[in-house]
Each structure stands twice: as C-alpha cells, then as structure tokens.
Coordinates of C-alpha atoms in Angstrom, one line a residue:
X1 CA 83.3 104.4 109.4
X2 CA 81.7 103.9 105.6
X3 CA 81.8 100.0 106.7
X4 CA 80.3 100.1 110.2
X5 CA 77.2 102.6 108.1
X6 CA 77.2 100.0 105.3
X7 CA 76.3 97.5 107.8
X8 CA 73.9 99.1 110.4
X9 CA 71.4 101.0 108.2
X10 CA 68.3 99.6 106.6
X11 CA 67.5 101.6 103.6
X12 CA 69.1 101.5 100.3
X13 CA 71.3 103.9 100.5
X14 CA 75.2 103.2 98.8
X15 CA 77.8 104.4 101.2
X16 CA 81.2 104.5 99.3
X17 CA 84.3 105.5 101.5
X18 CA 86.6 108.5 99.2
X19 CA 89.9 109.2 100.1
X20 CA 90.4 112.8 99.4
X21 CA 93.7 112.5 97.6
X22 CA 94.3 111.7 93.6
X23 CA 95.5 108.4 92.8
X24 CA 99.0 109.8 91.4
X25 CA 99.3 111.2 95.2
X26 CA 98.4 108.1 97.1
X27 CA 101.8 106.5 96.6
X28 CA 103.7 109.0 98.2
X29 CA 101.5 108.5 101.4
X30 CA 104.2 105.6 101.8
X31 CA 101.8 104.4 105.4
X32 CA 98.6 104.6 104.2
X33 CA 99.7 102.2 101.1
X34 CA 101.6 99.8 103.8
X35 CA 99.2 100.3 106.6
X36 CA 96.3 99.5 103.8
X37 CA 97.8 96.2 102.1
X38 CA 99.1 95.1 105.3
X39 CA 95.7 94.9 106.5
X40 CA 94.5 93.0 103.2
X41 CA 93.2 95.5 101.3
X42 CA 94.3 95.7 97.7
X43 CA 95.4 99.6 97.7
X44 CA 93.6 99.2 93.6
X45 CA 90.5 99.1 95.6
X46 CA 90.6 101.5 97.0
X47 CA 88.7 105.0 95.8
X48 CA 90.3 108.4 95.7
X49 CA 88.9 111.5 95.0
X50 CA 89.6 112.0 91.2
X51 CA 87.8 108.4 90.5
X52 CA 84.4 109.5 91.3
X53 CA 82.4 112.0 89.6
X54 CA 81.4 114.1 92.6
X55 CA 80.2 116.8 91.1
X56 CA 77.7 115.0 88.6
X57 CA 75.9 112.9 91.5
X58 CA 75.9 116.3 92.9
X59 CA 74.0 117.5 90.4
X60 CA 71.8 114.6 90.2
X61 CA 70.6 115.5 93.6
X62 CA 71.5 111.6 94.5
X63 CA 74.3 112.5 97.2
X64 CA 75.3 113.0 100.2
X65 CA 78.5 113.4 102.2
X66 CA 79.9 112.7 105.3
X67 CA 83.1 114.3 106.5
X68 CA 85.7 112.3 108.6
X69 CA 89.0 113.5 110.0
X70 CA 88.1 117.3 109.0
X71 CA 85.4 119.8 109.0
X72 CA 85.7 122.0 106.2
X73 CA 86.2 121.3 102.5
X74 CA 88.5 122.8 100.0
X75 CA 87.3 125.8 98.2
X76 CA 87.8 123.4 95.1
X77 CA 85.2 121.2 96.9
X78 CA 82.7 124.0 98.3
X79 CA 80.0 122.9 96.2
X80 CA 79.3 119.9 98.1
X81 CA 79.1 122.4 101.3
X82 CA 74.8 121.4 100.8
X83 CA 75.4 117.7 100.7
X84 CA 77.4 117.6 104.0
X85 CA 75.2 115.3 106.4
X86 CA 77.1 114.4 109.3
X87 CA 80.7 115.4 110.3
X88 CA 83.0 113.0 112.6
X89 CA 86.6 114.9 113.2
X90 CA 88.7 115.9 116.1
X91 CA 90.0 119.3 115.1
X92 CA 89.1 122.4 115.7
X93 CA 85.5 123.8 114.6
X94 CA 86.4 126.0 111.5
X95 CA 82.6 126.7 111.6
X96 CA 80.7 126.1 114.7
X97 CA 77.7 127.5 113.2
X98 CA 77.6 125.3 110.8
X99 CA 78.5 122.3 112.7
X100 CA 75.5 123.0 115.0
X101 CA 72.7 122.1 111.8
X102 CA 74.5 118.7 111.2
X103 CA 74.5 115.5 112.6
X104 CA 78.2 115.4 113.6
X105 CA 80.7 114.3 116.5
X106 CA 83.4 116.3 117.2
X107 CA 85.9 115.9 119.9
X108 CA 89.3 116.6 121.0
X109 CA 91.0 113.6 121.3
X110 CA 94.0 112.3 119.8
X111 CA 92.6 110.5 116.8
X112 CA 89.8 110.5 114.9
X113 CA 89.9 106.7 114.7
X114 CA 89.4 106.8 118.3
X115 CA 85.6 108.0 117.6
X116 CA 85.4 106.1 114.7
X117 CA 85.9 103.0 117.5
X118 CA 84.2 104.2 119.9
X119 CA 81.3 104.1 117.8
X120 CA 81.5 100.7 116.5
X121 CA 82.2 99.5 120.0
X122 CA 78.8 101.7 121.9
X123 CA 76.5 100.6 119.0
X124 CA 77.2 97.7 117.4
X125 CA 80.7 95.3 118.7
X126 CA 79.4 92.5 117.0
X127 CA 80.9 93.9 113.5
X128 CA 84.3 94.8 115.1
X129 CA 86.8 91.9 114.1
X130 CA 91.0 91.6 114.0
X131 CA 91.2 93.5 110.3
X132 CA 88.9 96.2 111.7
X133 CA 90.4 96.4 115.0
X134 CA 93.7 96.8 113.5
X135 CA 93.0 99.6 111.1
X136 CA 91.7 101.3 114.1
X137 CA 95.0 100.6 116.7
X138 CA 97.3 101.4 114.5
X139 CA 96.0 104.8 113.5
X140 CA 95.2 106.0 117.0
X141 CA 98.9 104.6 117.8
X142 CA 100.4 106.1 114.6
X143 CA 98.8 109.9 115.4
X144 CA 99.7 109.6 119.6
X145 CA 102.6 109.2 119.1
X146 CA 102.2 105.5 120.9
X147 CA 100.2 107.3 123.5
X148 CA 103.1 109.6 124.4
X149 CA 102.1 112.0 126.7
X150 CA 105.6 114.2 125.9
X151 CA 104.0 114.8 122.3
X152 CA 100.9 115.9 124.6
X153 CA 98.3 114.8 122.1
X154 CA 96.9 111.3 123.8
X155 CA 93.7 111.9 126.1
X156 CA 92.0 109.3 128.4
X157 CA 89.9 108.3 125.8
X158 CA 92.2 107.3 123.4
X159 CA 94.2 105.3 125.9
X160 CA 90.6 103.4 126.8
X161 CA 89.8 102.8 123.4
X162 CA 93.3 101.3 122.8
X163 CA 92.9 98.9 125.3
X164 CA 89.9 97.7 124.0
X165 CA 90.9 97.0 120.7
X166 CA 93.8 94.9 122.2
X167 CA 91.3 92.5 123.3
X168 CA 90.5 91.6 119.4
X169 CA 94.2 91.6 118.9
X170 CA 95.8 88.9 121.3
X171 CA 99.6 89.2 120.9
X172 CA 99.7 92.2 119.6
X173 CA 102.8 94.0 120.8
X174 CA 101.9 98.1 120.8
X175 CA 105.1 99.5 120.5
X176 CA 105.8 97.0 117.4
X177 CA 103.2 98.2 115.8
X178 CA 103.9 102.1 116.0
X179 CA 107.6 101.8 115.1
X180 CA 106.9 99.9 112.3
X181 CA 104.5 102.1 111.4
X182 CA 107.0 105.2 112.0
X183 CA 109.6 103.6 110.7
X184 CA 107.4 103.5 107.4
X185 CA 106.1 107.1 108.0
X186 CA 109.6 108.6 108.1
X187 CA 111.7 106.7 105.8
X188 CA 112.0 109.0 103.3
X189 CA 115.0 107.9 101.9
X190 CA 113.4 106.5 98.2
X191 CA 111.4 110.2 97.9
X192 CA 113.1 112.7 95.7
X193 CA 113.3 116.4 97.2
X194 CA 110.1 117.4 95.4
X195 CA 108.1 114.4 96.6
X196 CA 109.2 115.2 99.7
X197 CA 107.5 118.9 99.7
X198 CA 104.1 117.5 98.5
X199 CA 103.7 114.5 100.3
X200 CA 101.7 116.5 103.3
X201 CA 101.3 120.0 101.8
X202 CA 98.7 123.0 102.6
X203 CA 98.1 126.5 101.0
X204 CA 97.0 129.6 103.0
X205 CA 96.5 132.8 100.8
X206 CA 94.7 136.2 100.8
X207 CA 94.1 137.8 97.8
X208 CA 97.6 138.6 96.7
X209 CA 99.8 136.3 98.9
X210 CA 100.2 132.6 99.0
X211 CA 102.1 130.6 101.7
X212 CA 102.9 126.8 101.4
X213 CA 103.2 124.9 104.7
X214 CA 104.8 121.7 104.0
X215 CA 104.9 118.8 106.8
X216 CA 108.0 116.5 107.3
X217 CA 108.5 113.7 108.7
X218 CA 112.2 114.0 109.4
X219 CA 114.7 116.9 110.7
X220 CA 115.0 119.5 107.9
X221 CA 118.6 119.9 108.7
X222 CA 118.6 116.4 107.0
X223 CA 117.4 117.3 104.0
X224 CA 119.4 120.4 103.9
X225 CA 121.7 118.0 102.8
X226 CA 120.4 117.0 99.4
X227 CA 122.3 119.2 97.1
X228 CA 118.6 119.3 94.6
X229 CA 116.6 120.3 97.5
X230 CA 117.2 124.5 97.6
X231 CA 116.1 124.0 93.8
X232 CA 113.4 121.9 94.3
X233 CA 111.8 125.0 96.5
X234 CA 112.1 127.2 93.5
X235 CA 110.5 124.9 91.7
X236 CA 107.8 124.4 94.0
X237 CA 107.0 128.2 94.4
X238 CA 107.4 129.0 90.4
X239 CA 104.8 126.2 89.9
X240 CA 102.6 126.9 92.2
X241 CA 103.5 131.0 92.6
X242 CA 104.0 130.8 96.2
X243 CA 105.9 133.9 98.0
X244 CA 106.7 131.8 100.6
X245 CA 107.1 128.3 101.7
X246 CA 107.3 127.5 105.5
X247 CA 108.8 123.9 106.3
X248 CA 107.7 122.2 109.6
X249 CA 110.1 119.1 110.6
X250 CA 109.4 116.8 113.2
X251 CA 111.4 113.5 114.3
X252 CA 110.6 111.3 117.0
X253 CA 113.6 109.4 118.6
X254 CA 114.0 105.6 119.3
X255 CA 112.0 104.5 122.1
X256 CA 109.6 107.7 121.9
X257 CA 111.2 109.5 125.0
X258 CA 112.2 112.6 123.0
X259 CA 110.4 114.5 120.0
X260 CA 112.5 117.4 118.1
X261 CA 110.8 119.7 115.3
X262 CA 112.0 122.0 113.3
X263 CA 110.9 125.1 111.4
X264 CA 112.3 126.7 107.8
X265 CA 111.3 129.8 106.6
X266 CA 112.1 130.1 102.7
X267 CA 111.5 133.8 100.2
X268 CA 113.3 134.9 97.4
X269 CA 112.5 138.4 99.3
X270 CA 114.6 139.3 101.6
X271 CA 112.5 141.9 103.3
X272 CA 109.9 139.2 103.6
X273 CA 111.6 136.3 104.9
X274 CA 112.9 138.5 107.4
X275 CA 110.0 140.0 108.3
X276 CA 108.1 136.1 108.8
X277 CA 111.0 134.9 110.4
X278 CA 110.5 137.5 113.0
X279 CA 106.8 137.2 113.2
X280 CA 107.4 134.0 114.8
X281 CA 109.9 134.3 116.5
X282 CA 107.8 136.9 118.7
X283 CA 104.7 134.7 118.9
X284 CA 103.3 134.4 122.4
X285 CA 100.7 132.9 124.3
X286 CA 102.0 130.2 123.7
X287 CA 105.3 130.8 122.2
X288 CA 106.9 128.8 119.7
X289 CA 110.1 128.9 121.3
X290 CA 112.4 129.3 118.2
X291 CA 116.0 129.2 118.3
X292 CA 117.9 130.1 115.6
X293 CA 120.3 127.4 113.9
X294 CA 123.5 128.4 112.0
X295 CA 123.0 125.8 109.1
X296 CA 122.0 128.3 106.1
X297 CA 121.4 131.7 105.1
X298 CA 119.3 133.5 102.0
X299 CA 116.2 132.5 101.0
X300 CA 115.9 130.1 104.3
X301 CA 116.0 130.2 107.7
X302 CA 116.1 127.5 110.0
X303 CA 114.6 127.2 113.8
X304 CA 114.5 124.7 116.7
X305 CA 111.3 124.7 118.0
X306 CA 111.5 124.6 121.8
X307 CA 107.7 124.2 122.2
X308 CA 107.2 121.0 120.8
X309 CA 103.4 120.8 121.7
X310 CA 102.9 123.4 119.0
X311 CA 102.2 121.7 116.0
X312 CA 100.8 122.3 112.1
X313 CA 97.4 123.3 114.0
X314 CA 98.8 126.4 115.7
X315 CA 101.3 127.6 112.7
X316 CA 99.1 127.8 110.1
X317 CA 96.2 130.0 112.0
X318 CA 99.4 132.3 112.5
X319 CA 100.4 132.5 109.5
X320 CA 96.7 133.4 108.3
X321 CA 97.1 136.2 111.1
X322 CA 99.9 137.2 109.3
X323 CA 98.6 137.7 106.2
X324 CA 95.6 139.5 107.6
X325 CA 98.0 141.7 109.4
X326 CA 100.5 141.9 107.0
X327 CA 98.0 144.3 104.7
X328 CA 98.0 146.8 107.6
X329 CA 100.8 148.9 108.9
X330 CA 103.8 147.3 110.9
X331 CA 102.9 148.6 114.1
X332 CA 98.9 146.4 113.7
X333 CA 101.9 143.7 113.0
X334 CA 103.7 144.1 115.8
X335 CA 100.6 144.1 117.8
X336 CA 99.5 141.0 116.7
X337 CA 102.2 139.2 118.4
X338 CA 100.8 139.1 121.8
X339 CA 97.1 138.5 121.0
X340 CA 97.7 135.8 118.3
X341 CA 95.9 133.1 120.7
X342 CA 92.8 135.1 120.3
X343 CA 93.5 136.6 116.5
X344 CA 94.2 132.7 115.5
X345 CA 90.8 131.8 116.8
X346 CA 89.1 134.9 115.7
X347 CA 90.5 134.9 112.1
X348 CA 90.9 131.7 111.2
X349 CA 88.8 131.9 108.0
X350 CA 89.6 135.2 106.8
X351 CA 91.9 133.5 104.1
X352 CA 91.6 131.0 102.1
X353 CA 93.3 127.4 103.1
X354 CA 93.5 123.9 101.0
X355 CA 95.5 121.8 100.0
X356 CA 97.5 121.0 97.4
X357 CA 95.7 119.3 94.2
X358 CA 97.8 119.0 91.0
X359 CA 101.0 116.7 91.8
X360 CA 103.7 117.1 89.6
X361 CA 103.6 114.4 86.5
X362 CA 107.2 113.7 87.0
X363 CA 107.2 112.5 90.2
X364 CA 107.1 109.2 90.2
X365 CA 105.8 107.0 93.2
X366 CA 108.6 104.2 94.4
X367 CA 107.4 102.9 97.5
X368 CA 106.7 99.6 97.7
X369 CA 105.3 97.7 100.9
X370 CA 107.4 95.2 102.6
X371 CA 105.4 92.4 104.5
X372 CA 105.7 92.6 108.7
X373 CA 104.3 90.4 111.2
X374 CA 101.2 91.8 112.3
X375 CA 98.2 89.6 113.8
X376 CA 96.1 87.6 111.3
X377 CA 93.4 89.0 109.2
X378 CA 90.5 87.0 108.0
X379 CA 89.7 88.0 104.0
X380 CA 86.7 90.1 103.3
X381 CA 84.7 90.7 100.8
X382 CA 84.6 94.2 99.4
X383 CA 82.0 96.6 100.4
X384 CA 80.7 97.3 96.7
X385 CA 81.4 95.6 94.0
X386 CA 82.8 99.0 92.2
X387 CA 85.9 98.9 89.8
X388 CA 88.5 101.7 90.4
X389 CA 90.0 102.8 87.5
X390 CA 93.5 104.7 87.3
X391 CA 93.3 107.2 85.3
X392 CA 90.1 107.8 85.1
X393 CA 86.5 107.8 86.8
X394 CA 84.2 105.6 88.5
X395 CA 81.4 106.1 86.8
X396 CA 78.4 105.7 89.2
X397 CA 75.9 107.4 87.3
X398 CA 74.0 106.0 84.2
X399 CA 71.0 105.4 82.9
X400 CA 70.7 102.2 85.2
X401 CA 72.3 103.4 87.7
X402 CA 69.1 106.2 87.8
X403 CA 66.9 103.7 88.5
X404 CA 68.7 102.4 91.3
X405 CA 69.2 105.3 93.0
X406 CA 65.8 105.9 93.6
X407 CA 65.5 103.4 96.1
X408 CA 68.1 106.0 98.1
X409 CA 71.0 107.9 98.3
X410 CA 74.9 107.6 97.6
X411 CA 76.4 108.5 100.7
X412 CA 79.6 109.7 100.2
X413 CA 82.6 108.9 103.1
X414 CA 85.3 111.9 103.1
X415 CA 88.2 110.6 104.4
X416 CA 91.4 112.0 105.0
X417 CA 94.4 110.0 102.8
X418 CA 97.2 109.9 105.3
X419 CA 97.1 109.2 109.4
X420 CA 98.9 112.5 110.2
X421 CA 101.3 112.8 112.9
X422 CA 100.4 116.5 113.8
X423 CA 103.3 117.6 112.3

C-alpha cells in the first residue's frame, strides 16, 4: 500500500512502510522473512517499528500515519492516535466513531491484501507487476486458508481479486503456493517452547488482571510433548506477571479439507483456572463447542474446539467480558454466558489489549529461508534510499532533514508483521 501511495501522489510527501514488530521479533515470523526474500526483498530492508523514531517526527509535527491490517494502536503507541490519517483493515471497528473522521476503508473480507489489491487494480493497474502481484496472492491465499470455505473466512471478493492477480502470474499453481507457505507458517520444529509462545502473542488486562492469548500454528497436544514447555509458561507469566495464559491451536490438514483447533487454559490458581475453563465452556451464541481432552491436568486444561469458525477474534472479546465480569459477583458471571455476542460487542474496549513488546534476549531467531519455485520477479529498486540499522534507529530527522520536510509530510505505513491465519 506505502508503494502504490509512493507512486500515485504528487506532493512531496515521504511515505515509509513500518512493520509494527522489533527487529529481534521479525525472525520468529518464520513467513513473513520467507514470503519477503522469496519475493526479492532483502528482509535488512526492511523497517520495523523500533528503527524509526516515531515519537520525535511526532513531535516535530512532520507525520502522519496510516493504519493497515488494524484499527487501533497499542496503548504504548496512543500518542500517534492525532497523526492517524487514513485506516485500510478488515477487522472489526474497535472505534466506529472514530473511524467515521478518517479517510479509511474498512471491510469484511478475508484479507486485508485483498483491499490493498483492489485498490491498485480500480485506480491505477498500470503499477501492478509479478513481484507486486505475488505479495498480494500469496497473502490473501495464506489468511483464506486457500479460499477454503470450511475455515469460513473467504468472501466473493477475495476469490475475484485472486483471480485477477493470476492473470500477472501465468503458471502460477494456487495450491503450491499456500502449502508452501503453510508448510513455512507451521513448521515449528527449529522454535524453542518460548519462541513458540511469543511468536503471535496478545495481552488483555483490567486494572489488576492480565491474560496472555498466545496463537499456534500447530495442535497444542503436540507441544504438550516438549518436556521444557510447562516451564516455559512459568516463565512467560513470571516475566510478564500474567495470571493466566490461554493457548489457541489451530492445524490445517493436507489438502485443506479438514481444520482442527484447540484451546489451553493455564493458572497457577486453581480456583481460577477452573473458573475460565468453565466460562468457556458455557459460551453461547455462538458456542465454542469445547470438549474436554484427557491429556493434562493442574495448571492447564485442554479443549477441542468443535466450532472451528470461532477464531482469536471471538476469544479474546470474551475473555475481556470476563474480566469485566469477573469484578462483579458470580451470578453477573454466570449471566454473562448467554449474552456474550452482545457484551463482546458492547465491551470490547473496557480493557486494555496489545501486544507483546519486549522479546526475551535469549531467544535467538534460527529460521532461515529455503529457496522454492515461485514465478519470476523483475528487481526493483527500493522505495527510499533509507538504511536500516539493527540495533538501533533510522534516524530521519536532522537538521537537513528539517528542511526537507517542509516541502511535506512523512507519511507513516503501519503494517501488521505477520499474515495471520485467524488463529
């Protein structure tokens, strides 16, 4: 989306695409670094969150920002809430309000690539080319689950979009291309225990609770198995003084005809592990369907999820319901079982929600990208001629740099650093 702006406007504004991730993080995303360099572009090149100096262009009054693949920021990030511009995303409106003052485009389809293409393709196809194209397909492919209706998250308009960008790609086979890139996605097998529980991690928490969600992309009855893995939640909830840490698994079997997830309830309490264990268990409207699996006892409990269509999107709103609840008395509880489709809507900002920022130092990224046959990719040259340093800063203001800026604005690109699976 940064590219497509870079290349349609006429002013002299900077537009610098930011993935909202540190550096130290990025490697664990194990498909954004293949998906990235299989595309030809140099993962060094690329600019994540701690390599820019947000806050001082911020202050500068020489930024603004643009949202893509969410709608709200971090409390860590809130003072750039003023800057926000323009918002392109396909979740759900944390703040409609909001949304209503800014230029933004917000639909419910199954990727936000799929907007990003439809754009380039209504208002200007002549920029769309094999790399671009690619980037594109693969991502809507990757988060449909290769336009799988069982996982019920394709719509008509990411299957149109699809087929369009085949016509840039001539050979290109679709189901190649997702289980490659699900093959990358879920091979987990060179991640410790602990990378595993940050590599796609969220906090809820109300003023004296916190609760850890933690995405993966495998069965958790899998990792179960890794004799490290019961210590590595201690570790994770001692760090980061969590009371609770729910797990939500998801694998999808060869050929795409069957998806399974999972969900894991872990707390050192007893009292409250049972008590979120039965909150959803007695969700309804919709239900998650849970059936309990003999694999472990105290602190964790482990589900099948018969609903698969429920994903990260509907458990964490719930769990926010259940802290709000959870202050009350049991019986405001225990009503809030059968009106948590309203409640999740109604309440979904009375907590605080982000993710994850400080990634332990001693994990240690090992995943390495192995080369695959995807169509050809003519070399480009980069957007802006800006040096990423790691660790450190991109420095982008100076005394120079002041007078440049006058001309316009640094317009800031938001990205999101993984192509989630809606786990």
């Amino acid at each position: 989306m940064a590219y497509f702006i870079f290349k349609v406007q006429k002013n002299a504004d900077i537009v610098v695409p930011v993935l909202n991730v540190k550096r130290k993080e990025l490697a664990v995303r194990t498909e954004v670094v293949f998906f990235l360099e299989e595309t030809s572009i140099n993962i060094s090149d690329v600019i994540c969150i701690d390599e820019i100096d947000l806050k001082a262009l911020h202050e500068k009054g020489k930024l603004s920002v643009v949202l893509v693949d969410h709608n709200t920021l971090s409390t860590e990030q809130s003072y750039l809430d003023s800057r926000v511009v323009q918002i392109l995303d396909h979740h759900e409106i944390d703040n409609p309000d909001k949304i209503k003052k800014l230029n933004s485009k917000i639909e419910p389809v199954g990727s936000c690539c799929t907007l990003v293409a439809d754009e380039i393709l209504n208002s200007n196809p002549a920029i769309m080319d094999p790399q671009i194209a690619m980037l594109l397909y693969g991502t809507i492919v990757l988060d449909t689950i290769c336009l799988n209706e069982t996982a019920q998250r394709v719509t008509e308009k990411d299957r149109k979009i699809v087929e369009k960008l085949e016509t840039y790609l001539p050979g290109v086979s679709r189901n190649e291309v997702f289980d490659t890139l699900q093959k990358v996605k879920f091979d987990v097998s060179k991640l410790t225990p602990v990378q595993l529980l940050y590599k796609d991690t969220k906090l809820i928490s109300d003023n004296s609770t916190s609760i850890a969600l933690v995405s993966f992309p495998t069965l958790i009855q899998d990792v179960l198995q890794e004799a490290s893995f019961l210590d590595a939640l201690d570790d994770m909830a001692s760090s980061k003084n969590l009371n609770s840490i729910i797990i939500l698994g998801l694998k999808v079997a060869e050929g795409q005809s069957a998806v399974r997830r999972q969900i894991a309830v872990y707390d050192r309490n007893p009292s409250s592990l049972e008590k979120i264990s039965k909150y959803l268990q007695k969700l309804e409207n919709p239900s998650l369907a849970l059936r309990q699996l003999p694999l472990c006892g105290f602190p964790l409990m482990l589900f099948e999820q018969g609903n698969i269509a429920l994903t990260r999107k509907f458990v964490l709103p719930a769990m926010q319901n259940y802290l709000k609840f959870d202050q009350s008395d049991n019986s405001e509880l225990t009503n809030s079982y059968n009106n948590c489709e309203n409640e999740i809507s109604k309440n979904a900002d009375a907590v605080d929600i982000y993710e994850i920022e400080e990634f332990p130092d001693e994990i240690i990224p090992t995943y390495q990208a192995e080369p695959v046959d995807f169509p050809d990719s003519p070399d480009h040259s980069r957007l802006l001629e800006i040096s990423v340093q790691s660790p450190g800063q991109v420095c982008l203001i100076s005394e120079d740099d002041d007078f440049e800026l006058k001309k316009g604005k640094l317009f800031i690109y938001i990205f999101k650093a993984y192509f989630p699976l809606n786990i």
